[in-house]
PDB file of N, CA and C in Angstrom:
ATOM      1  N   MET A  63     117.425 102.509 105.918  1.00 80.00           N
ATOM      2  CA  MET A  63     116.610 102.349 104.551  1.00 80.00           C
ATOM      3  C   MET A  63     116.565 101.340 103.672  1.00 80.00           C
ATOM      4  N   ILE A  64     118.019 100.770 103.724  1.00 82.00           N
ATOM      5  CA  ILE A  64     118.006  99.596 102.919  1.00 82.00           C
ATOM      6  C   ILE A  64     117.157  98.533 103.326  1.00 82.00           C
ATOM      7  N   GLY A  65     116.997  97.981 104.628  1.00 86.00           N
ATOM      8  CA  GLY A  65     116.414  97.026 105.155  1.00 86.00           C
ATOM      9  C   GLY A  65     114.999  97.163 104.626  1.00 86.00           C
ATOM     10  N   LEU A  66     114.129  98.243 104.718  1.00 88.00           N
ATOM     11  CA  LEU A  66     112.714  99.234 104.497  1.00 88.00           C
ATOM     12  C   LEU A  66     112.738  98.626 102.677  1.00 88.00           C
ATOM     13  N   ALA A  67     114.035  99.101 101.774  1.00 87.00           N
ATOM     14  CA  ALA A  67     114.026  98.873 100.408  1.00 87.00           C
ATOM     15  C   ALA A  67     113.626  97.198 100.278  1.00 87.00           C
ATOM     16  N   ARG A  68     114.435  96.472 100.903  1.00 89.00           N
ATOM     17  CA  ARG A  68     114.723  95.240 100.628  1.00 89.00           C
ATOM     18  C   ARG A  68     113.199  94.490 100.898  1.00 89.00           C
ATOM     19  N   ILE A  69     112.886  95.092 102.091  1.00 92.00           N
ATOM     20  CA  ILE A  69     111.064  94.677 102.380  1.00 92.00           C
ATOM     21  C   ILE A  69     110.237  94.992 101.185  1.00 92.00           C
ATOM     22  N   ILE A  70     110.101  96.520 101.140  1.00 92.00           N
ATOM     23  CA  ILE A  70     109.191  96.703  99.813  1.00 92.00           C
ATOM     24  C   ILE A  70     109.622  95.775  98.491  1.00 92.00           C
ATOM     25  N   HIS A  71     110.759  95.549  98.186  1.00 92.00           N
ATOM     26  CA  HIS A  71     111.298  94.718  97.059  1.00 92.00           C
ATOM     27  C   HIS A  71     110.618  93.240  97.124  1.00 92.00           C
ATOM     28  N   PHE A  72     110.729  92.560  98.369  1.00 95.00           N
ATOM     29  CA  PHE A  72     110.092  91.535  98.692  1.00 95.00           C
ATOM     30  C   PHE A  72     108.818  91.355  98.368  1.00 95.00           C
ATOM     31  N   CYS A  73     108.083  92.384  99.075  1.00 95.00           N
ATOM     32  CA  CYS A  73     106.712  92.368  99.081  1.00 95.00           C
ATOM     33  C   CYS A  73     106.119  92.712  97.719  1.00 95.00           C
ATOM     34  N   PHE A  74     106.622  93.467  96.998  1.00 95.00           N
ATOM     35  CA  PHE A  74     106.197  93.823  95.728  1.00 95.00           C
ATOM     36  C   PHE A  74     106.614  92.324  94.753  1.00 95.00           C
ATOM     37  N   GLY A  75     107.775  91.681  94.850  1.00 95.00           N
ATOM     38  CA  GLY A  75     107.918  90.363  94.382  1.00 95.00           C
ATOM     39  C   GLY A  75     106.884  89.296  94.394  1.00 95.00           C
ATOM     40  N   VAL A  76     106.477  89.391  95.854  1.00 96.00           N
ATOM     41  CA  VAL A  76     105.708  88.295  96.112  1.00 96.00           C
ATOM     42  C   VAL A  76     104.389  88.567  95.376  1.00 96.00           C
ATOM     43  N   TYR A  77     104.082  89.719  95.460  1.00 96.00           N
ATOM     44  CA  TYR A  77     102.553  90.153  94.766  1.00 96.00           C
ATOM     45  C   TYR A  77     102.473  89.530  93.313  1.00 96.00           C
ATOM     46  N   ALA A  78     104.011  90.155  92.735  1.00 96.00           N
ATOM     47  CA  ALA A  78     103.922  90.114  91.029  1.00 96.00           C
ATOM     48  C   ALA A  78     103.998  88.597  90.755  1.00 96.00           C
ATOM     49  N   THR A  79     104.625  87.817  91.809  1.00 96.00           N
ATOM     50  CA  THR A  79     104.543  86.103  91.295  1.00 96.00           C
ATOM     51  C   THR A  79     102.979  85.563  91.743  1.00 96.00           C
ATOM     52  N   GLY A  80     102.388  86.055  92.752  1.00 95.00           N
ATOM     53  CA  GLY A  80     100.915  85.548  92.853  1.00 95.00           C
ATOM     54  C   GLY A  80     100.213  85.773  91.602  1.00 95.00           C
ATOM     55  N   LEU A  81     100.519  86.912  91.216  1.00 96.00           N
ATOM     56  CA  LEU A  81      99.618  87.434  89.876  1.00 96.00           C
ATOM     57  C   LEU A  81      99.751  86.546  88.753  1.00 96.00           C
ATOM     58  N   ILE A  82     101.088  86.104  88.714  1.00 95.00           N
ATOM     59  CA  ILE A  82     101.936  85.362  87.233  1.00 95.00           C
ATOM     60  C   ILE A  82     101.087  83.681  87.953  1.00 95.00           C
ATOM     61  N   VAL A  83     100.802  83.430  88.985  1.00 95.00           N
ATOM     62  CA  VAL A  83     100.092  82.051  89.407  1.00 95.00           C
ATOM     63  C   VAL A  83      98.937  82.103  89.241  1.00 95.00           C
ATOM     64  N   TYR A  84      98.035  83.218  89.655  1.00 94.00           N
ATOM     65  CA  TYR A  84      96.886  83.487  89.270  1.00 94.00           C
ATOM     66  C   TYR A  84      96.258  83.297  87.802  1.00 94.00           C
ATOM     67  N   VAL A  85      97.210  83.988  87.195  1.00 93.00           N
ATOM     68  CA  VAL A  85      96.921  83.892  85.719  1.00 93.00           C
ATOM     69  C   VAL A  85      97.152  82.373  85.194  1.00 93.00           C
ATOM     70  N   LEU A  86      98.186  81.496  85.488  1.00 93.00           N
ATOM     71  CA  LEU A  86      98.315  80.209  84.982  1.00 93.00           C
ATOM     72  C   LEU A  86      97.103  79.442  85.606  1.00 93.00           C
ATOM     73  N   LEU A  87      96.557  79.803  86.771  1.00 92.00           N
ATOM     74  CA  LEU A  87      95.647  78.732  87.400  1.00 92.00           C
ATOM     75  C   LEU A  87      94.253  78.793  86.397  1.00 92.00           C
ATOM     76  N   GLY A  88      94.352  80.088  85.854  1.00 89.00           N
ATOM     77  CA  GLY A  88      92.878  80.110  84.836  1.00 89.00           C
ATOM     78  C   GLY A  88      93.057  79.314  83.701  1.00 89.00           C
ATOM     79  N   TRP A  89      94.204  79.154  83.380  1.00 89.00           N
ATOM     80  CA  TRP A  89      94.668  78.518  82.189  1.00 89.00           C
ATOM     81  C   TRP A  89      94.035  76.685  82.053  1.00 89.00           C
ATOM     82  N   PHE A  90      94.364  76.290  83.492  1.00 88.00           N
ATOM     83  CA  PHE A  90      94.027  75.047  84.034  1.00 88.00           C
ATOM     84  C   PHE A  90      92.982  75.065  84.422  1.00 88.00           C
ATOM     85  N   ARG A  91      91.757  74.204  84.173  1.00 86.00           N
ATOM     86  CA  ARG A  91      90.183  74.219  84.652  1.00 86.00           C
ATOM     87  C   ARG A  91      90.392  72.719  85.234  1.00 86.00           C
ATOM     88  N   THR A  92      90.615  72.726  86.587  1.00 89.00           N
ATOM     89  CA  THR A  92      90.453  71.392  87.298  1.00 89.00           C
ATOM     90  C   THR A  92      89.917  71.972  88.697  1.00 89.00           C
ATOM     91  N   PRO A  93      89.016  70.958  89.622  1.00 90.00           N
ATOM     92  CA  PRO A  93      88.472  71.447  90.550  1.00 90.00           C
ATOM     93  C   PRO A  93      89.645  72.219  91.567  1.00 90.00           C
ATOM     94  N   GLU A  94      90.664  71.733  91.657  1.00 90.00           N
ATOM     95  CA  GLU A  94      91.625  72.303  92.487  1.00 90.00           C
ATOM     96  C   GLU A  94      92.061  73.443  92.260  1.00 90.00           C
ATOM     97  N   THR A  95      92.380  73.755  90.940  1.00 89.00           N
ATOM     98  CA  THR A  95      92.700  74.996  90.457  1.00 89.00           C
ATOM     99  C   THR A  95      91.499  76.003  90.543  1.00 89.00           C
ATOM    100  N   ILE A  96      90.115  75.659  90.127  1.00 89.00           N
ATOM    101  CA  ILE A  96      89.181  76.750  90.274  1.00 89.00           C
ATOM    102  C   ILE A  96      89.049  77.198  91.668  1.00 89.00           C
ATOM    103  N   ARG A  97      89.178  76.109  92.786  1.00 92.00           N
ATOM    104  CA  ARG A  97      88.999  76.763  93.820  1.00 92.00           C
ATOM    105  C   ARG A  97      90.409  77.261  94.802  1.00 92.00           C
ATOM    106  N   MET A  98      91.460  77.193  94.197  1.00 92.00           N
ATOM    107  CA  MET A  98      92.816  78.070  94.583  1.00 92.00           C
ATOM    108  C   MET A  98      92.666  79.286  93.762  1.00 92.00           C
ATOM    109  N   GLY A  99      92.031  79.067  92.480  1.00 90.00           N
ATOM    110  CA  GLY A  99      92.169  80.656  91.909  1.00 90.00           C
ATOM    111  C   GLY A  99      91.298  81.130  92.482  1.00 90.00           C
ATOM    112  N   SER A 100      89.982  80.747  92.795  1.00 91.00           N
ATOM    113  CA  SER A 100      88.943  81.827  93.579  1.00 91.00           C
ATOM    114  C   SER A 100      89.495  82.267  94.770  1.00 91.00           C
ATOM    115  N   TRP A 101      90.410  81.685  95.462  1.00 93.00           N
ATOM    116  CA  TRP A 101      90.899  82.091  96.900  1.00 93.00           C
ATOM    117  C   TRP A 101      91.628  83.192  96.324  1.00 93.00           C
ATOM    118  N   ILE A 102      93.055  82.927  95.665  1.00 94.00           N
ATOM    119  CA  ILE A 102      93.551  83.629  95.291  1.00 94.00           C
ATOM    120  C   ILE A 102      93.015  85.371  94.601  1.00 94.00           C
ATOM    121  N   GLY A 103      92.091  84.980  93.977  1.00 92.00           N
ATOM    122  CA  GLY A 103      91.610  86.018  93.181  1.00 92.00           C
ATOM    123  C   GLY A 103      91.018  87.311  93.925  1.00 92.00           C
ATOM    124  N   LYS A 104      90.826  86.718  95.459  1.00 94.00           N
ATOM    125  CA  LYS A 104      90.393  87.768  96.595  1.00 94.00           C
ATOM    126  C   LYS A 104      91.174  89.013  96.538  1.00 94.00           C
ATOM    127  N   TYR A 105      92.494  88.337  96.188  1.00 94.00           N
ATOM    128  CA  TYR A 105      93.654  89.627  96.021  1.00 94.00           C
ATOM    129  C   TYR A 105      94.071  90.320  94.736  1.00 94.00           C
ATOM    130  N   TYR A 106      93.768  89.598  93.765  1.00 95.00           N
ATOM    131  CA  TYR A 106      93.836  90.459  92.517  1.00 95.00           C
ATOM    132  C   TYR A 106      93.034  91.138  91.727  1.00 95.00           C
ATOM    133  N   GLU A 107      91.682  90.375  91.974  1.00 94.00           N
ATOM    134  CA  GLU A 107      90.280  91.002  91.495  1.00 94.00           C
ATOM    135  C   GLU A 107      89.860  92.461  91.843  1.00 94.00           C
ATOM    136  N   PRO A 108      89.945  93.284  92.846  1.00 95.00           N
ATOM    137  CA  PRO A 108      90.108  94.572  92.990  1.00 95.00           C
ATOM    138  C   PRO A 108      91.074  95.236  91.906  1.00 95.00           C
ATOM    139  N   ALA A 109      92.172  94.703  92.000  1.00 95.00           N
ATOM    140  CA  ALA A 109      92.966  95.554  91.332  1.00 95.00           C
ATOM    141  C   ALA A 109      92.955  95.270  89.424  1.00 95.00           C
ATOM    142  N   LEU A 110      92.425  94.060  89.229  1.00 94.00           N
ATOM    143  CA  LEU A 110      91.866  93.611  87.650  1.00 94.00           C
ATOM    144  C   LEU A 110      90.906  94.593  87.205  1.00 94.00           C
ATOM    145  N   GLY A 111      89.727  94.189  88.202  1.00 93.00           N
ATOM    146  CA  GLY A 111      88.540  94.625  87.651  1.00 93.00           C
ATOM    147  C   GLY A 111      88.522  96.087  87.185  1.00 93.00           C
ATOM    148  N   PRO A 112      89.135  97.449  87.732  1.00 95.00           N
ATOM    149  CA  PRO A 112      88.965  98.666  87.171  1.00 95.00           C
ATOM    150  C   PRO A 112      89.854  98.755  85.930  1.00 95.00           C
ATOM    151  N   ILE A 113      91.014  97.537  85.609  1.00 95.00           N
ATOM    152  CA  ILE A 113      91.588  97.394  84.450  1.00 95.00           C
ATOM    153  C   ILE A 113      90.926  97.247  83.323  1.00 95.00           C
ATOM    154  N   ARG A 114      90.153  95.933  83.595  1.00 93.00           N
ATOM    155  CA  ARG A 114      89.433  95.481  82.635  1.00 93.00           C
ATOM    156  C   ARG A 114      88.344  96.419  82.025  1.00 93.00           C
ATOM    157  N   THR A 115      87.664  97.259  83.116  1.00 94.00           N
ATOM    158  CA  THR A 115      86.670  98.035  82.659  1.00 94.00           C
ATOM    159  C   THR A 115      86.868  98.922  81.442  1.00 94.00           C
ATOM    160  N   ARG A 116      88.094  99.333  81.745  1.00 94.00           N
ATOM    161  CA  ARG A 116      88.870 100.696  80.715  1.00 94.00           C
ATOM    162  C   ARG A 116      89.384  99.707  79.679  1.00 94.00           C
ATOM    163  N   LEU A 117      89.841  98.584  79.818  1.00 92.00           N
ATOM    164  CA  LEU A 117      90.561  98.231  78.673  1.00 92.00           C
ATOM    165  C   LEU A 117      90.138  96.609  78.052  1.00 92.00           C
ATOM    166  N   LYS A 118      89.536  96.954  76.714  1.00 89.00           N
ATOM    167  CA  LYS A 118      88.573  95.473  76.206  1.00 89.00           C
ATOM    168  C   LYS A 118      89.923  94.465  75.974  1.00 89.00           C
ATOM    169  N   PRO A 119      89.370  93.385  75.894  1.00 89.00           N
ATOM    170  CA  PRO A 119      90.302  92.005  75.483  1.00 89.00           C
ATOM    171  C   PRO A 119      90.538  92.514  74.193  1.00 89.00           C
ATOM    172  N   VAL A 120      91.768  91.822  73.723  1.00 90.00           N
ATOM    173  CA  VAL A 120      92.323  92.136  72.364  1.00 90.00           C
ATOM    174  C   VAL A 120      91.911  90.745  71.551  1.00 90.00           C
ATOM    175  N   VAL A 121      91.353  90.907  70.563  1.00 90.00           N
ATOM    176  CA  VAL A 121      90.696  89.890  69.715  1.00 90.00           C
ATOM    177  C   VAL A 121      91.551  89.425  68.676  1.00 90.00           C
ATOM    178  N   PHE A 122      92.045  87.950  68.544  1.00 87.00           N
ATOM    179  CA  PHE A 122      92.695  87.412  67.575  1.00 87.00           C
ATOM    180  C   PHE A 122      91.941  86.196  67.140  1.00 87.00           C
ATOM    181  N   GLY A 123      91.198  86.300  65.900  1.00 87.00           N
ATOM    182  CA  GLY A 123      90.172  85.584  64.998  1.00 87.00           C
ATOM    183  C   GLY A 123      89.178  85.188  65.965  1.00 87.00           C
ATOM    184  N   ALA A 124      89.177  84.417  66.530  1.00 88.00           N
ATOM    185  CA  ALA A 124      87.825  83.785  67.364  1.00 88.00           C
ATOM    186  C   ALA A 124      88.166  83.651  68.802  1.00 88.00           C
ATOM    187  N   THR A 125      89.491  84.157  69.242  1.00 88.00           N
ATOM    188  CA  THR A 125      89.775  84.267  70.750  1.00 88.00           C
ATOM    189  C   THR A 125      90.041  85.666  70.904  1.00 88.00           C
ATOM    190  N   SER A 126      89.860  85.480  72.299  1.00 89.00           N
ATOM    191  CA  SER A 126      90.248  86.936  72.676  1.00 89.00           C
ATOM    192  C   SER A 126      91.178  86.814  74.091  1.00 89.00           C
ATOM    193  N   VAL A 127      92.269  87.638  74.185  1.00 89.00           N
ATOM    194  CA  VAL A 127      92.935  87.590  75.241  1.00 89.00           C
ATOM    195  C   VAL A 127      92.766  88.742  75.974  1.00 89.00           C
ATOM    196  N   ASP A 128      92.815  88.530  77.497  1.00 90.00           N
ATOM    197  CA  ASP A 128      92.600  89.527  78.358  1.00 90.00           C
ATOM    198  C   ASP A 128      94.355  89.958  78.727  1.00 90.00           C
ATOM    199  N   ILE A 129      94.522  91.236  78.319  1.00 93.00           N
ATOM    200  CA  ILE A 129      95.802  91.737  78.562  1.00 93.00           C
ATOM    201  C   ILE A 129      95.908  92.596  80.063  1.00 93.00           C
ATOM    202  N   SER A 130      94.791  92.884  80.950  1.00 94.00           N
ATOM    203  CA  SER A 130      94.851  93.239  81.932  1.00 94.00           C
ATOM    204  C   SER A 130      95.697  93.126  82.910  1.00 94.00           C
ATOM    205  N   PRO A 131      96.033  91.486  83.241  1.00 95.00           N
ATOM    206  CA  PRO A 131      97.136  91.016  83.828  1.00 95.00           C
ATOM    207  C   PRO A 131      98.567  91.730  83.705  1.00 95.00           C
ATOM    208  N   MET A 132      98.741  91.703  82.356  1.00 95.00           N
ATOM    209  CA  MET A 132     100.049  92.404  81.770  1.00 95.00           C
ATOM    210  C   MET A 132     100.253  93.775  82.355  1.00 95.00           C
ATOM    211  N   VAL A 133      98.987  94.238  82.274  1.00 96.00           N
ATOM    212  CA  VAL A 133      98.882  95.628  82.450  1.00 96.00           C
ATOM    213  C   VAL A 133      99.181  96.046  84.239  1.00 96.00           C
ATOM    214  N   LEU A 134      98.595  95.424  84.711  1.00 96.00           N
ATOM    215  CA  LEU A 134      98.811  95.171  86.520  1.00 96.00           C
ATOM    216  C   LEU A 134     100.182  94.642  86.802  1.00 96.00           C
ATOM    217  N   LEU A 135     100.859  93.774  86.039  1.00 96.00           N
ATOM    218  CA  LEU A 135     102.270  93.444  86.403  1.00 96.00           C
ATOM    219  C   LEU A 135     103.373  94.775  85.990  1.00 96.00           C
ATOM    220  N   VAL A 136     102.796  95.490  84.898  1.00 96.00           N
ATOM    221  CA  VAL A 136     103.833  96.563  84.392  1.00 96.00           C
ATOM    222  C   VAL A 136     103.734  97.414  85.603  1.00 96.00           C
ATOM    223  N   ALA A 137     102.398  97.827  86.091  1.00 96.00           N
ATOM    224  CA  ALA A 137     102.186  98.852  86.870  1.00 96.00           C
ATOM    225  C   ALA A 137     103.158  98.356  88.183  1.00 96.00           C
ATOM    226  N   ILE A 138     102.817  97.140  88.732  1.00 96.00           N
ATOM    227  CA  ILE A 138     103.318  96.606  90.062  1.00 96.00           C
ATOM    228  C   ILE A 138     105.187  96.522  89.858  1.00 96.00           C
ATOM    229  N   MET A 139     105.648  96.828  88.596  1.00 95.00           N
ATOM    230  CA  MET A 139     106.926  96.450  88.595  1.00 95.00           C
ATOM    231  C   MET A 139     107.390  98.133  88.498  1.00 95.00           C
ATOM    232  N   ALA A 140     106.503  99.186  88.050  1.00 96.00           N
ATOM    233  CA  ALA A 140     107.094 100.383  88.124  1.00 96.00           C
ATOM    234  C   ALA A 140     106.657 101.096  89.549  1.00 96.00           C
ATOM    235  N   LEU A 141     105.672 100.799  90.405  1.00 95.00           N
ATOM    236  CA  LEU A 141     105.436 101.200  91.434  1.00 95.00           C
ATOM    237  C   LEU A 141     106.662 100.600  92.724  1.00 95.00           C
ATOM    238  N   LYS A 142     107.090  99.665  92.290  1.00 94.00           N
ATOM    239  CA  LYS A 142     108.336  98.747  92.957  1.00 94.00           C
ATOM    240  C   LYS A 142     109.551 100.121  92.855  1.00 94.00           C
ATOM    241  N   TYR A 143     109.754 100.307  91.360  1.00 93.00           N
ATOM    242  CA  TYR A 143     111.031 100.661  91.073  1.00 93.00           C
ATOM    243  C   TYR A 143     110.637 102.385  91.779  1.00 93.00           C
ATOM    244  N   LEU A 144     109.824 102.857  91.280  1.00 93.00           N
ATOM    245  CA  LEU A 144     109.651 104.248  92.301  1.00 93.00           C
ATOM    246  C   LEU A 144     109.812 104.298  93.588  1.00 93.00           C
ATOM    247  N   ALA A 145     109.244 103.339  94.146  1.00 91.00           N
ATOM    248  CA  ALA A 145     109.177 103.333  95.779  1.00 91.00           C
ATOM    249  C   ALA A 145     110.708 103.188  96.348  1.00 91.00           C
ATOM    250  N   ILE A 146     111.219 102.027  95.432  1.00 91.00           N
ATOM    251  CA  ILE A 146     112.570 101.854  96.112  1.00 91.00           C
ATOM    252  C   ILE A 146     113.459 103.103  95.842  1.00 91.00           C
ATOM    253  N   ASN A 147     113.554 103.587  94.420  1.00 90.00           N
ATOM    254  CA  ASN A 147     114.531 104.616  94.184  1.00 90.00           C
ATOM    255  C   ASN A 147     114.323 106.036  94.967  1.00 90.00           C
ATOM    256  N   LEU A 148     112.737 106.201  95.392  1.00 89.00           N
ATOM    257  CA  LEU A 148     112.712 107.429  96.310  1.00 89.00           C
ATOM    258  C   LEU A 148     113.296 107.077  97.793  1.00 89.00           C
ATOM    259  N   LEU A 149     113.726 105.769  98.106  1.00 86.00           N
ATOM    260  CA  LEU A 149     114.111 105.324  99.536  1.00 86.00           C
ATOM    261  C   LEU A 149     115.294 105.408  99.433  1.00 86.00           C
ATOM    262  N   VAL A 150     115.920 104.805  98.533  1.00 84.00           N
ATOM    263  CA  VAL A 150     117.484 104.526  98.355  1.00 84.00           C
ATOM    264  C   VAL A 150     117.407 104.663  96.696  1.00 84.00           C
ATOM    265  N   PRO A 151     118.293 105.929  96.468  1.00 81.00           N
ATOM    266  CA  PRO A 151     118.794 105.828  94.913  1.00 81.00           C
ATOM    267  C   PRO A 151     119.821 104.899  94.782  1.00 81.00           C
ATOM    268  N   GLY A 152     119.482 104.154  93.591  1.00 73.00           N
ATOM    269  CA  GLY A 152     120.949 103.564  93.234  1.00 73.00           C
ATOM    270  C   GLY A 152     120.449 102.305  93.612  1.00 73.00           C
ATOM    271  N   PHE A 153     119.259 101.503  94.514  1.00 66.00           N
ATOM    272  CA  PHE A 153     119.254 100.444  94.871  1.00 66.00           C
ATOM    273  C   PHE A 153     119.231  99.405  93.794  1.00 66.00           C
TER     274      PHE A 153
END
């Protein structure tokens, strides 16, 4: 069971790291980052889309901030914690 918990921990970690990379790529607009962001977006937009429809961007003056990646990151961490603790309590 510990081996399976480690695999789950690793997979959730890779997905969460990819989400952070996807968000950072959105801040830098060059042809390379746009191309890479569209490729990575195939894995994250299906999860971010429903969150974005329910959660509107937070407005700060003339700027709006999309907080859906933060919500997804918290959900990923919660699911990882739940899945691992169901398999191996106290992992």
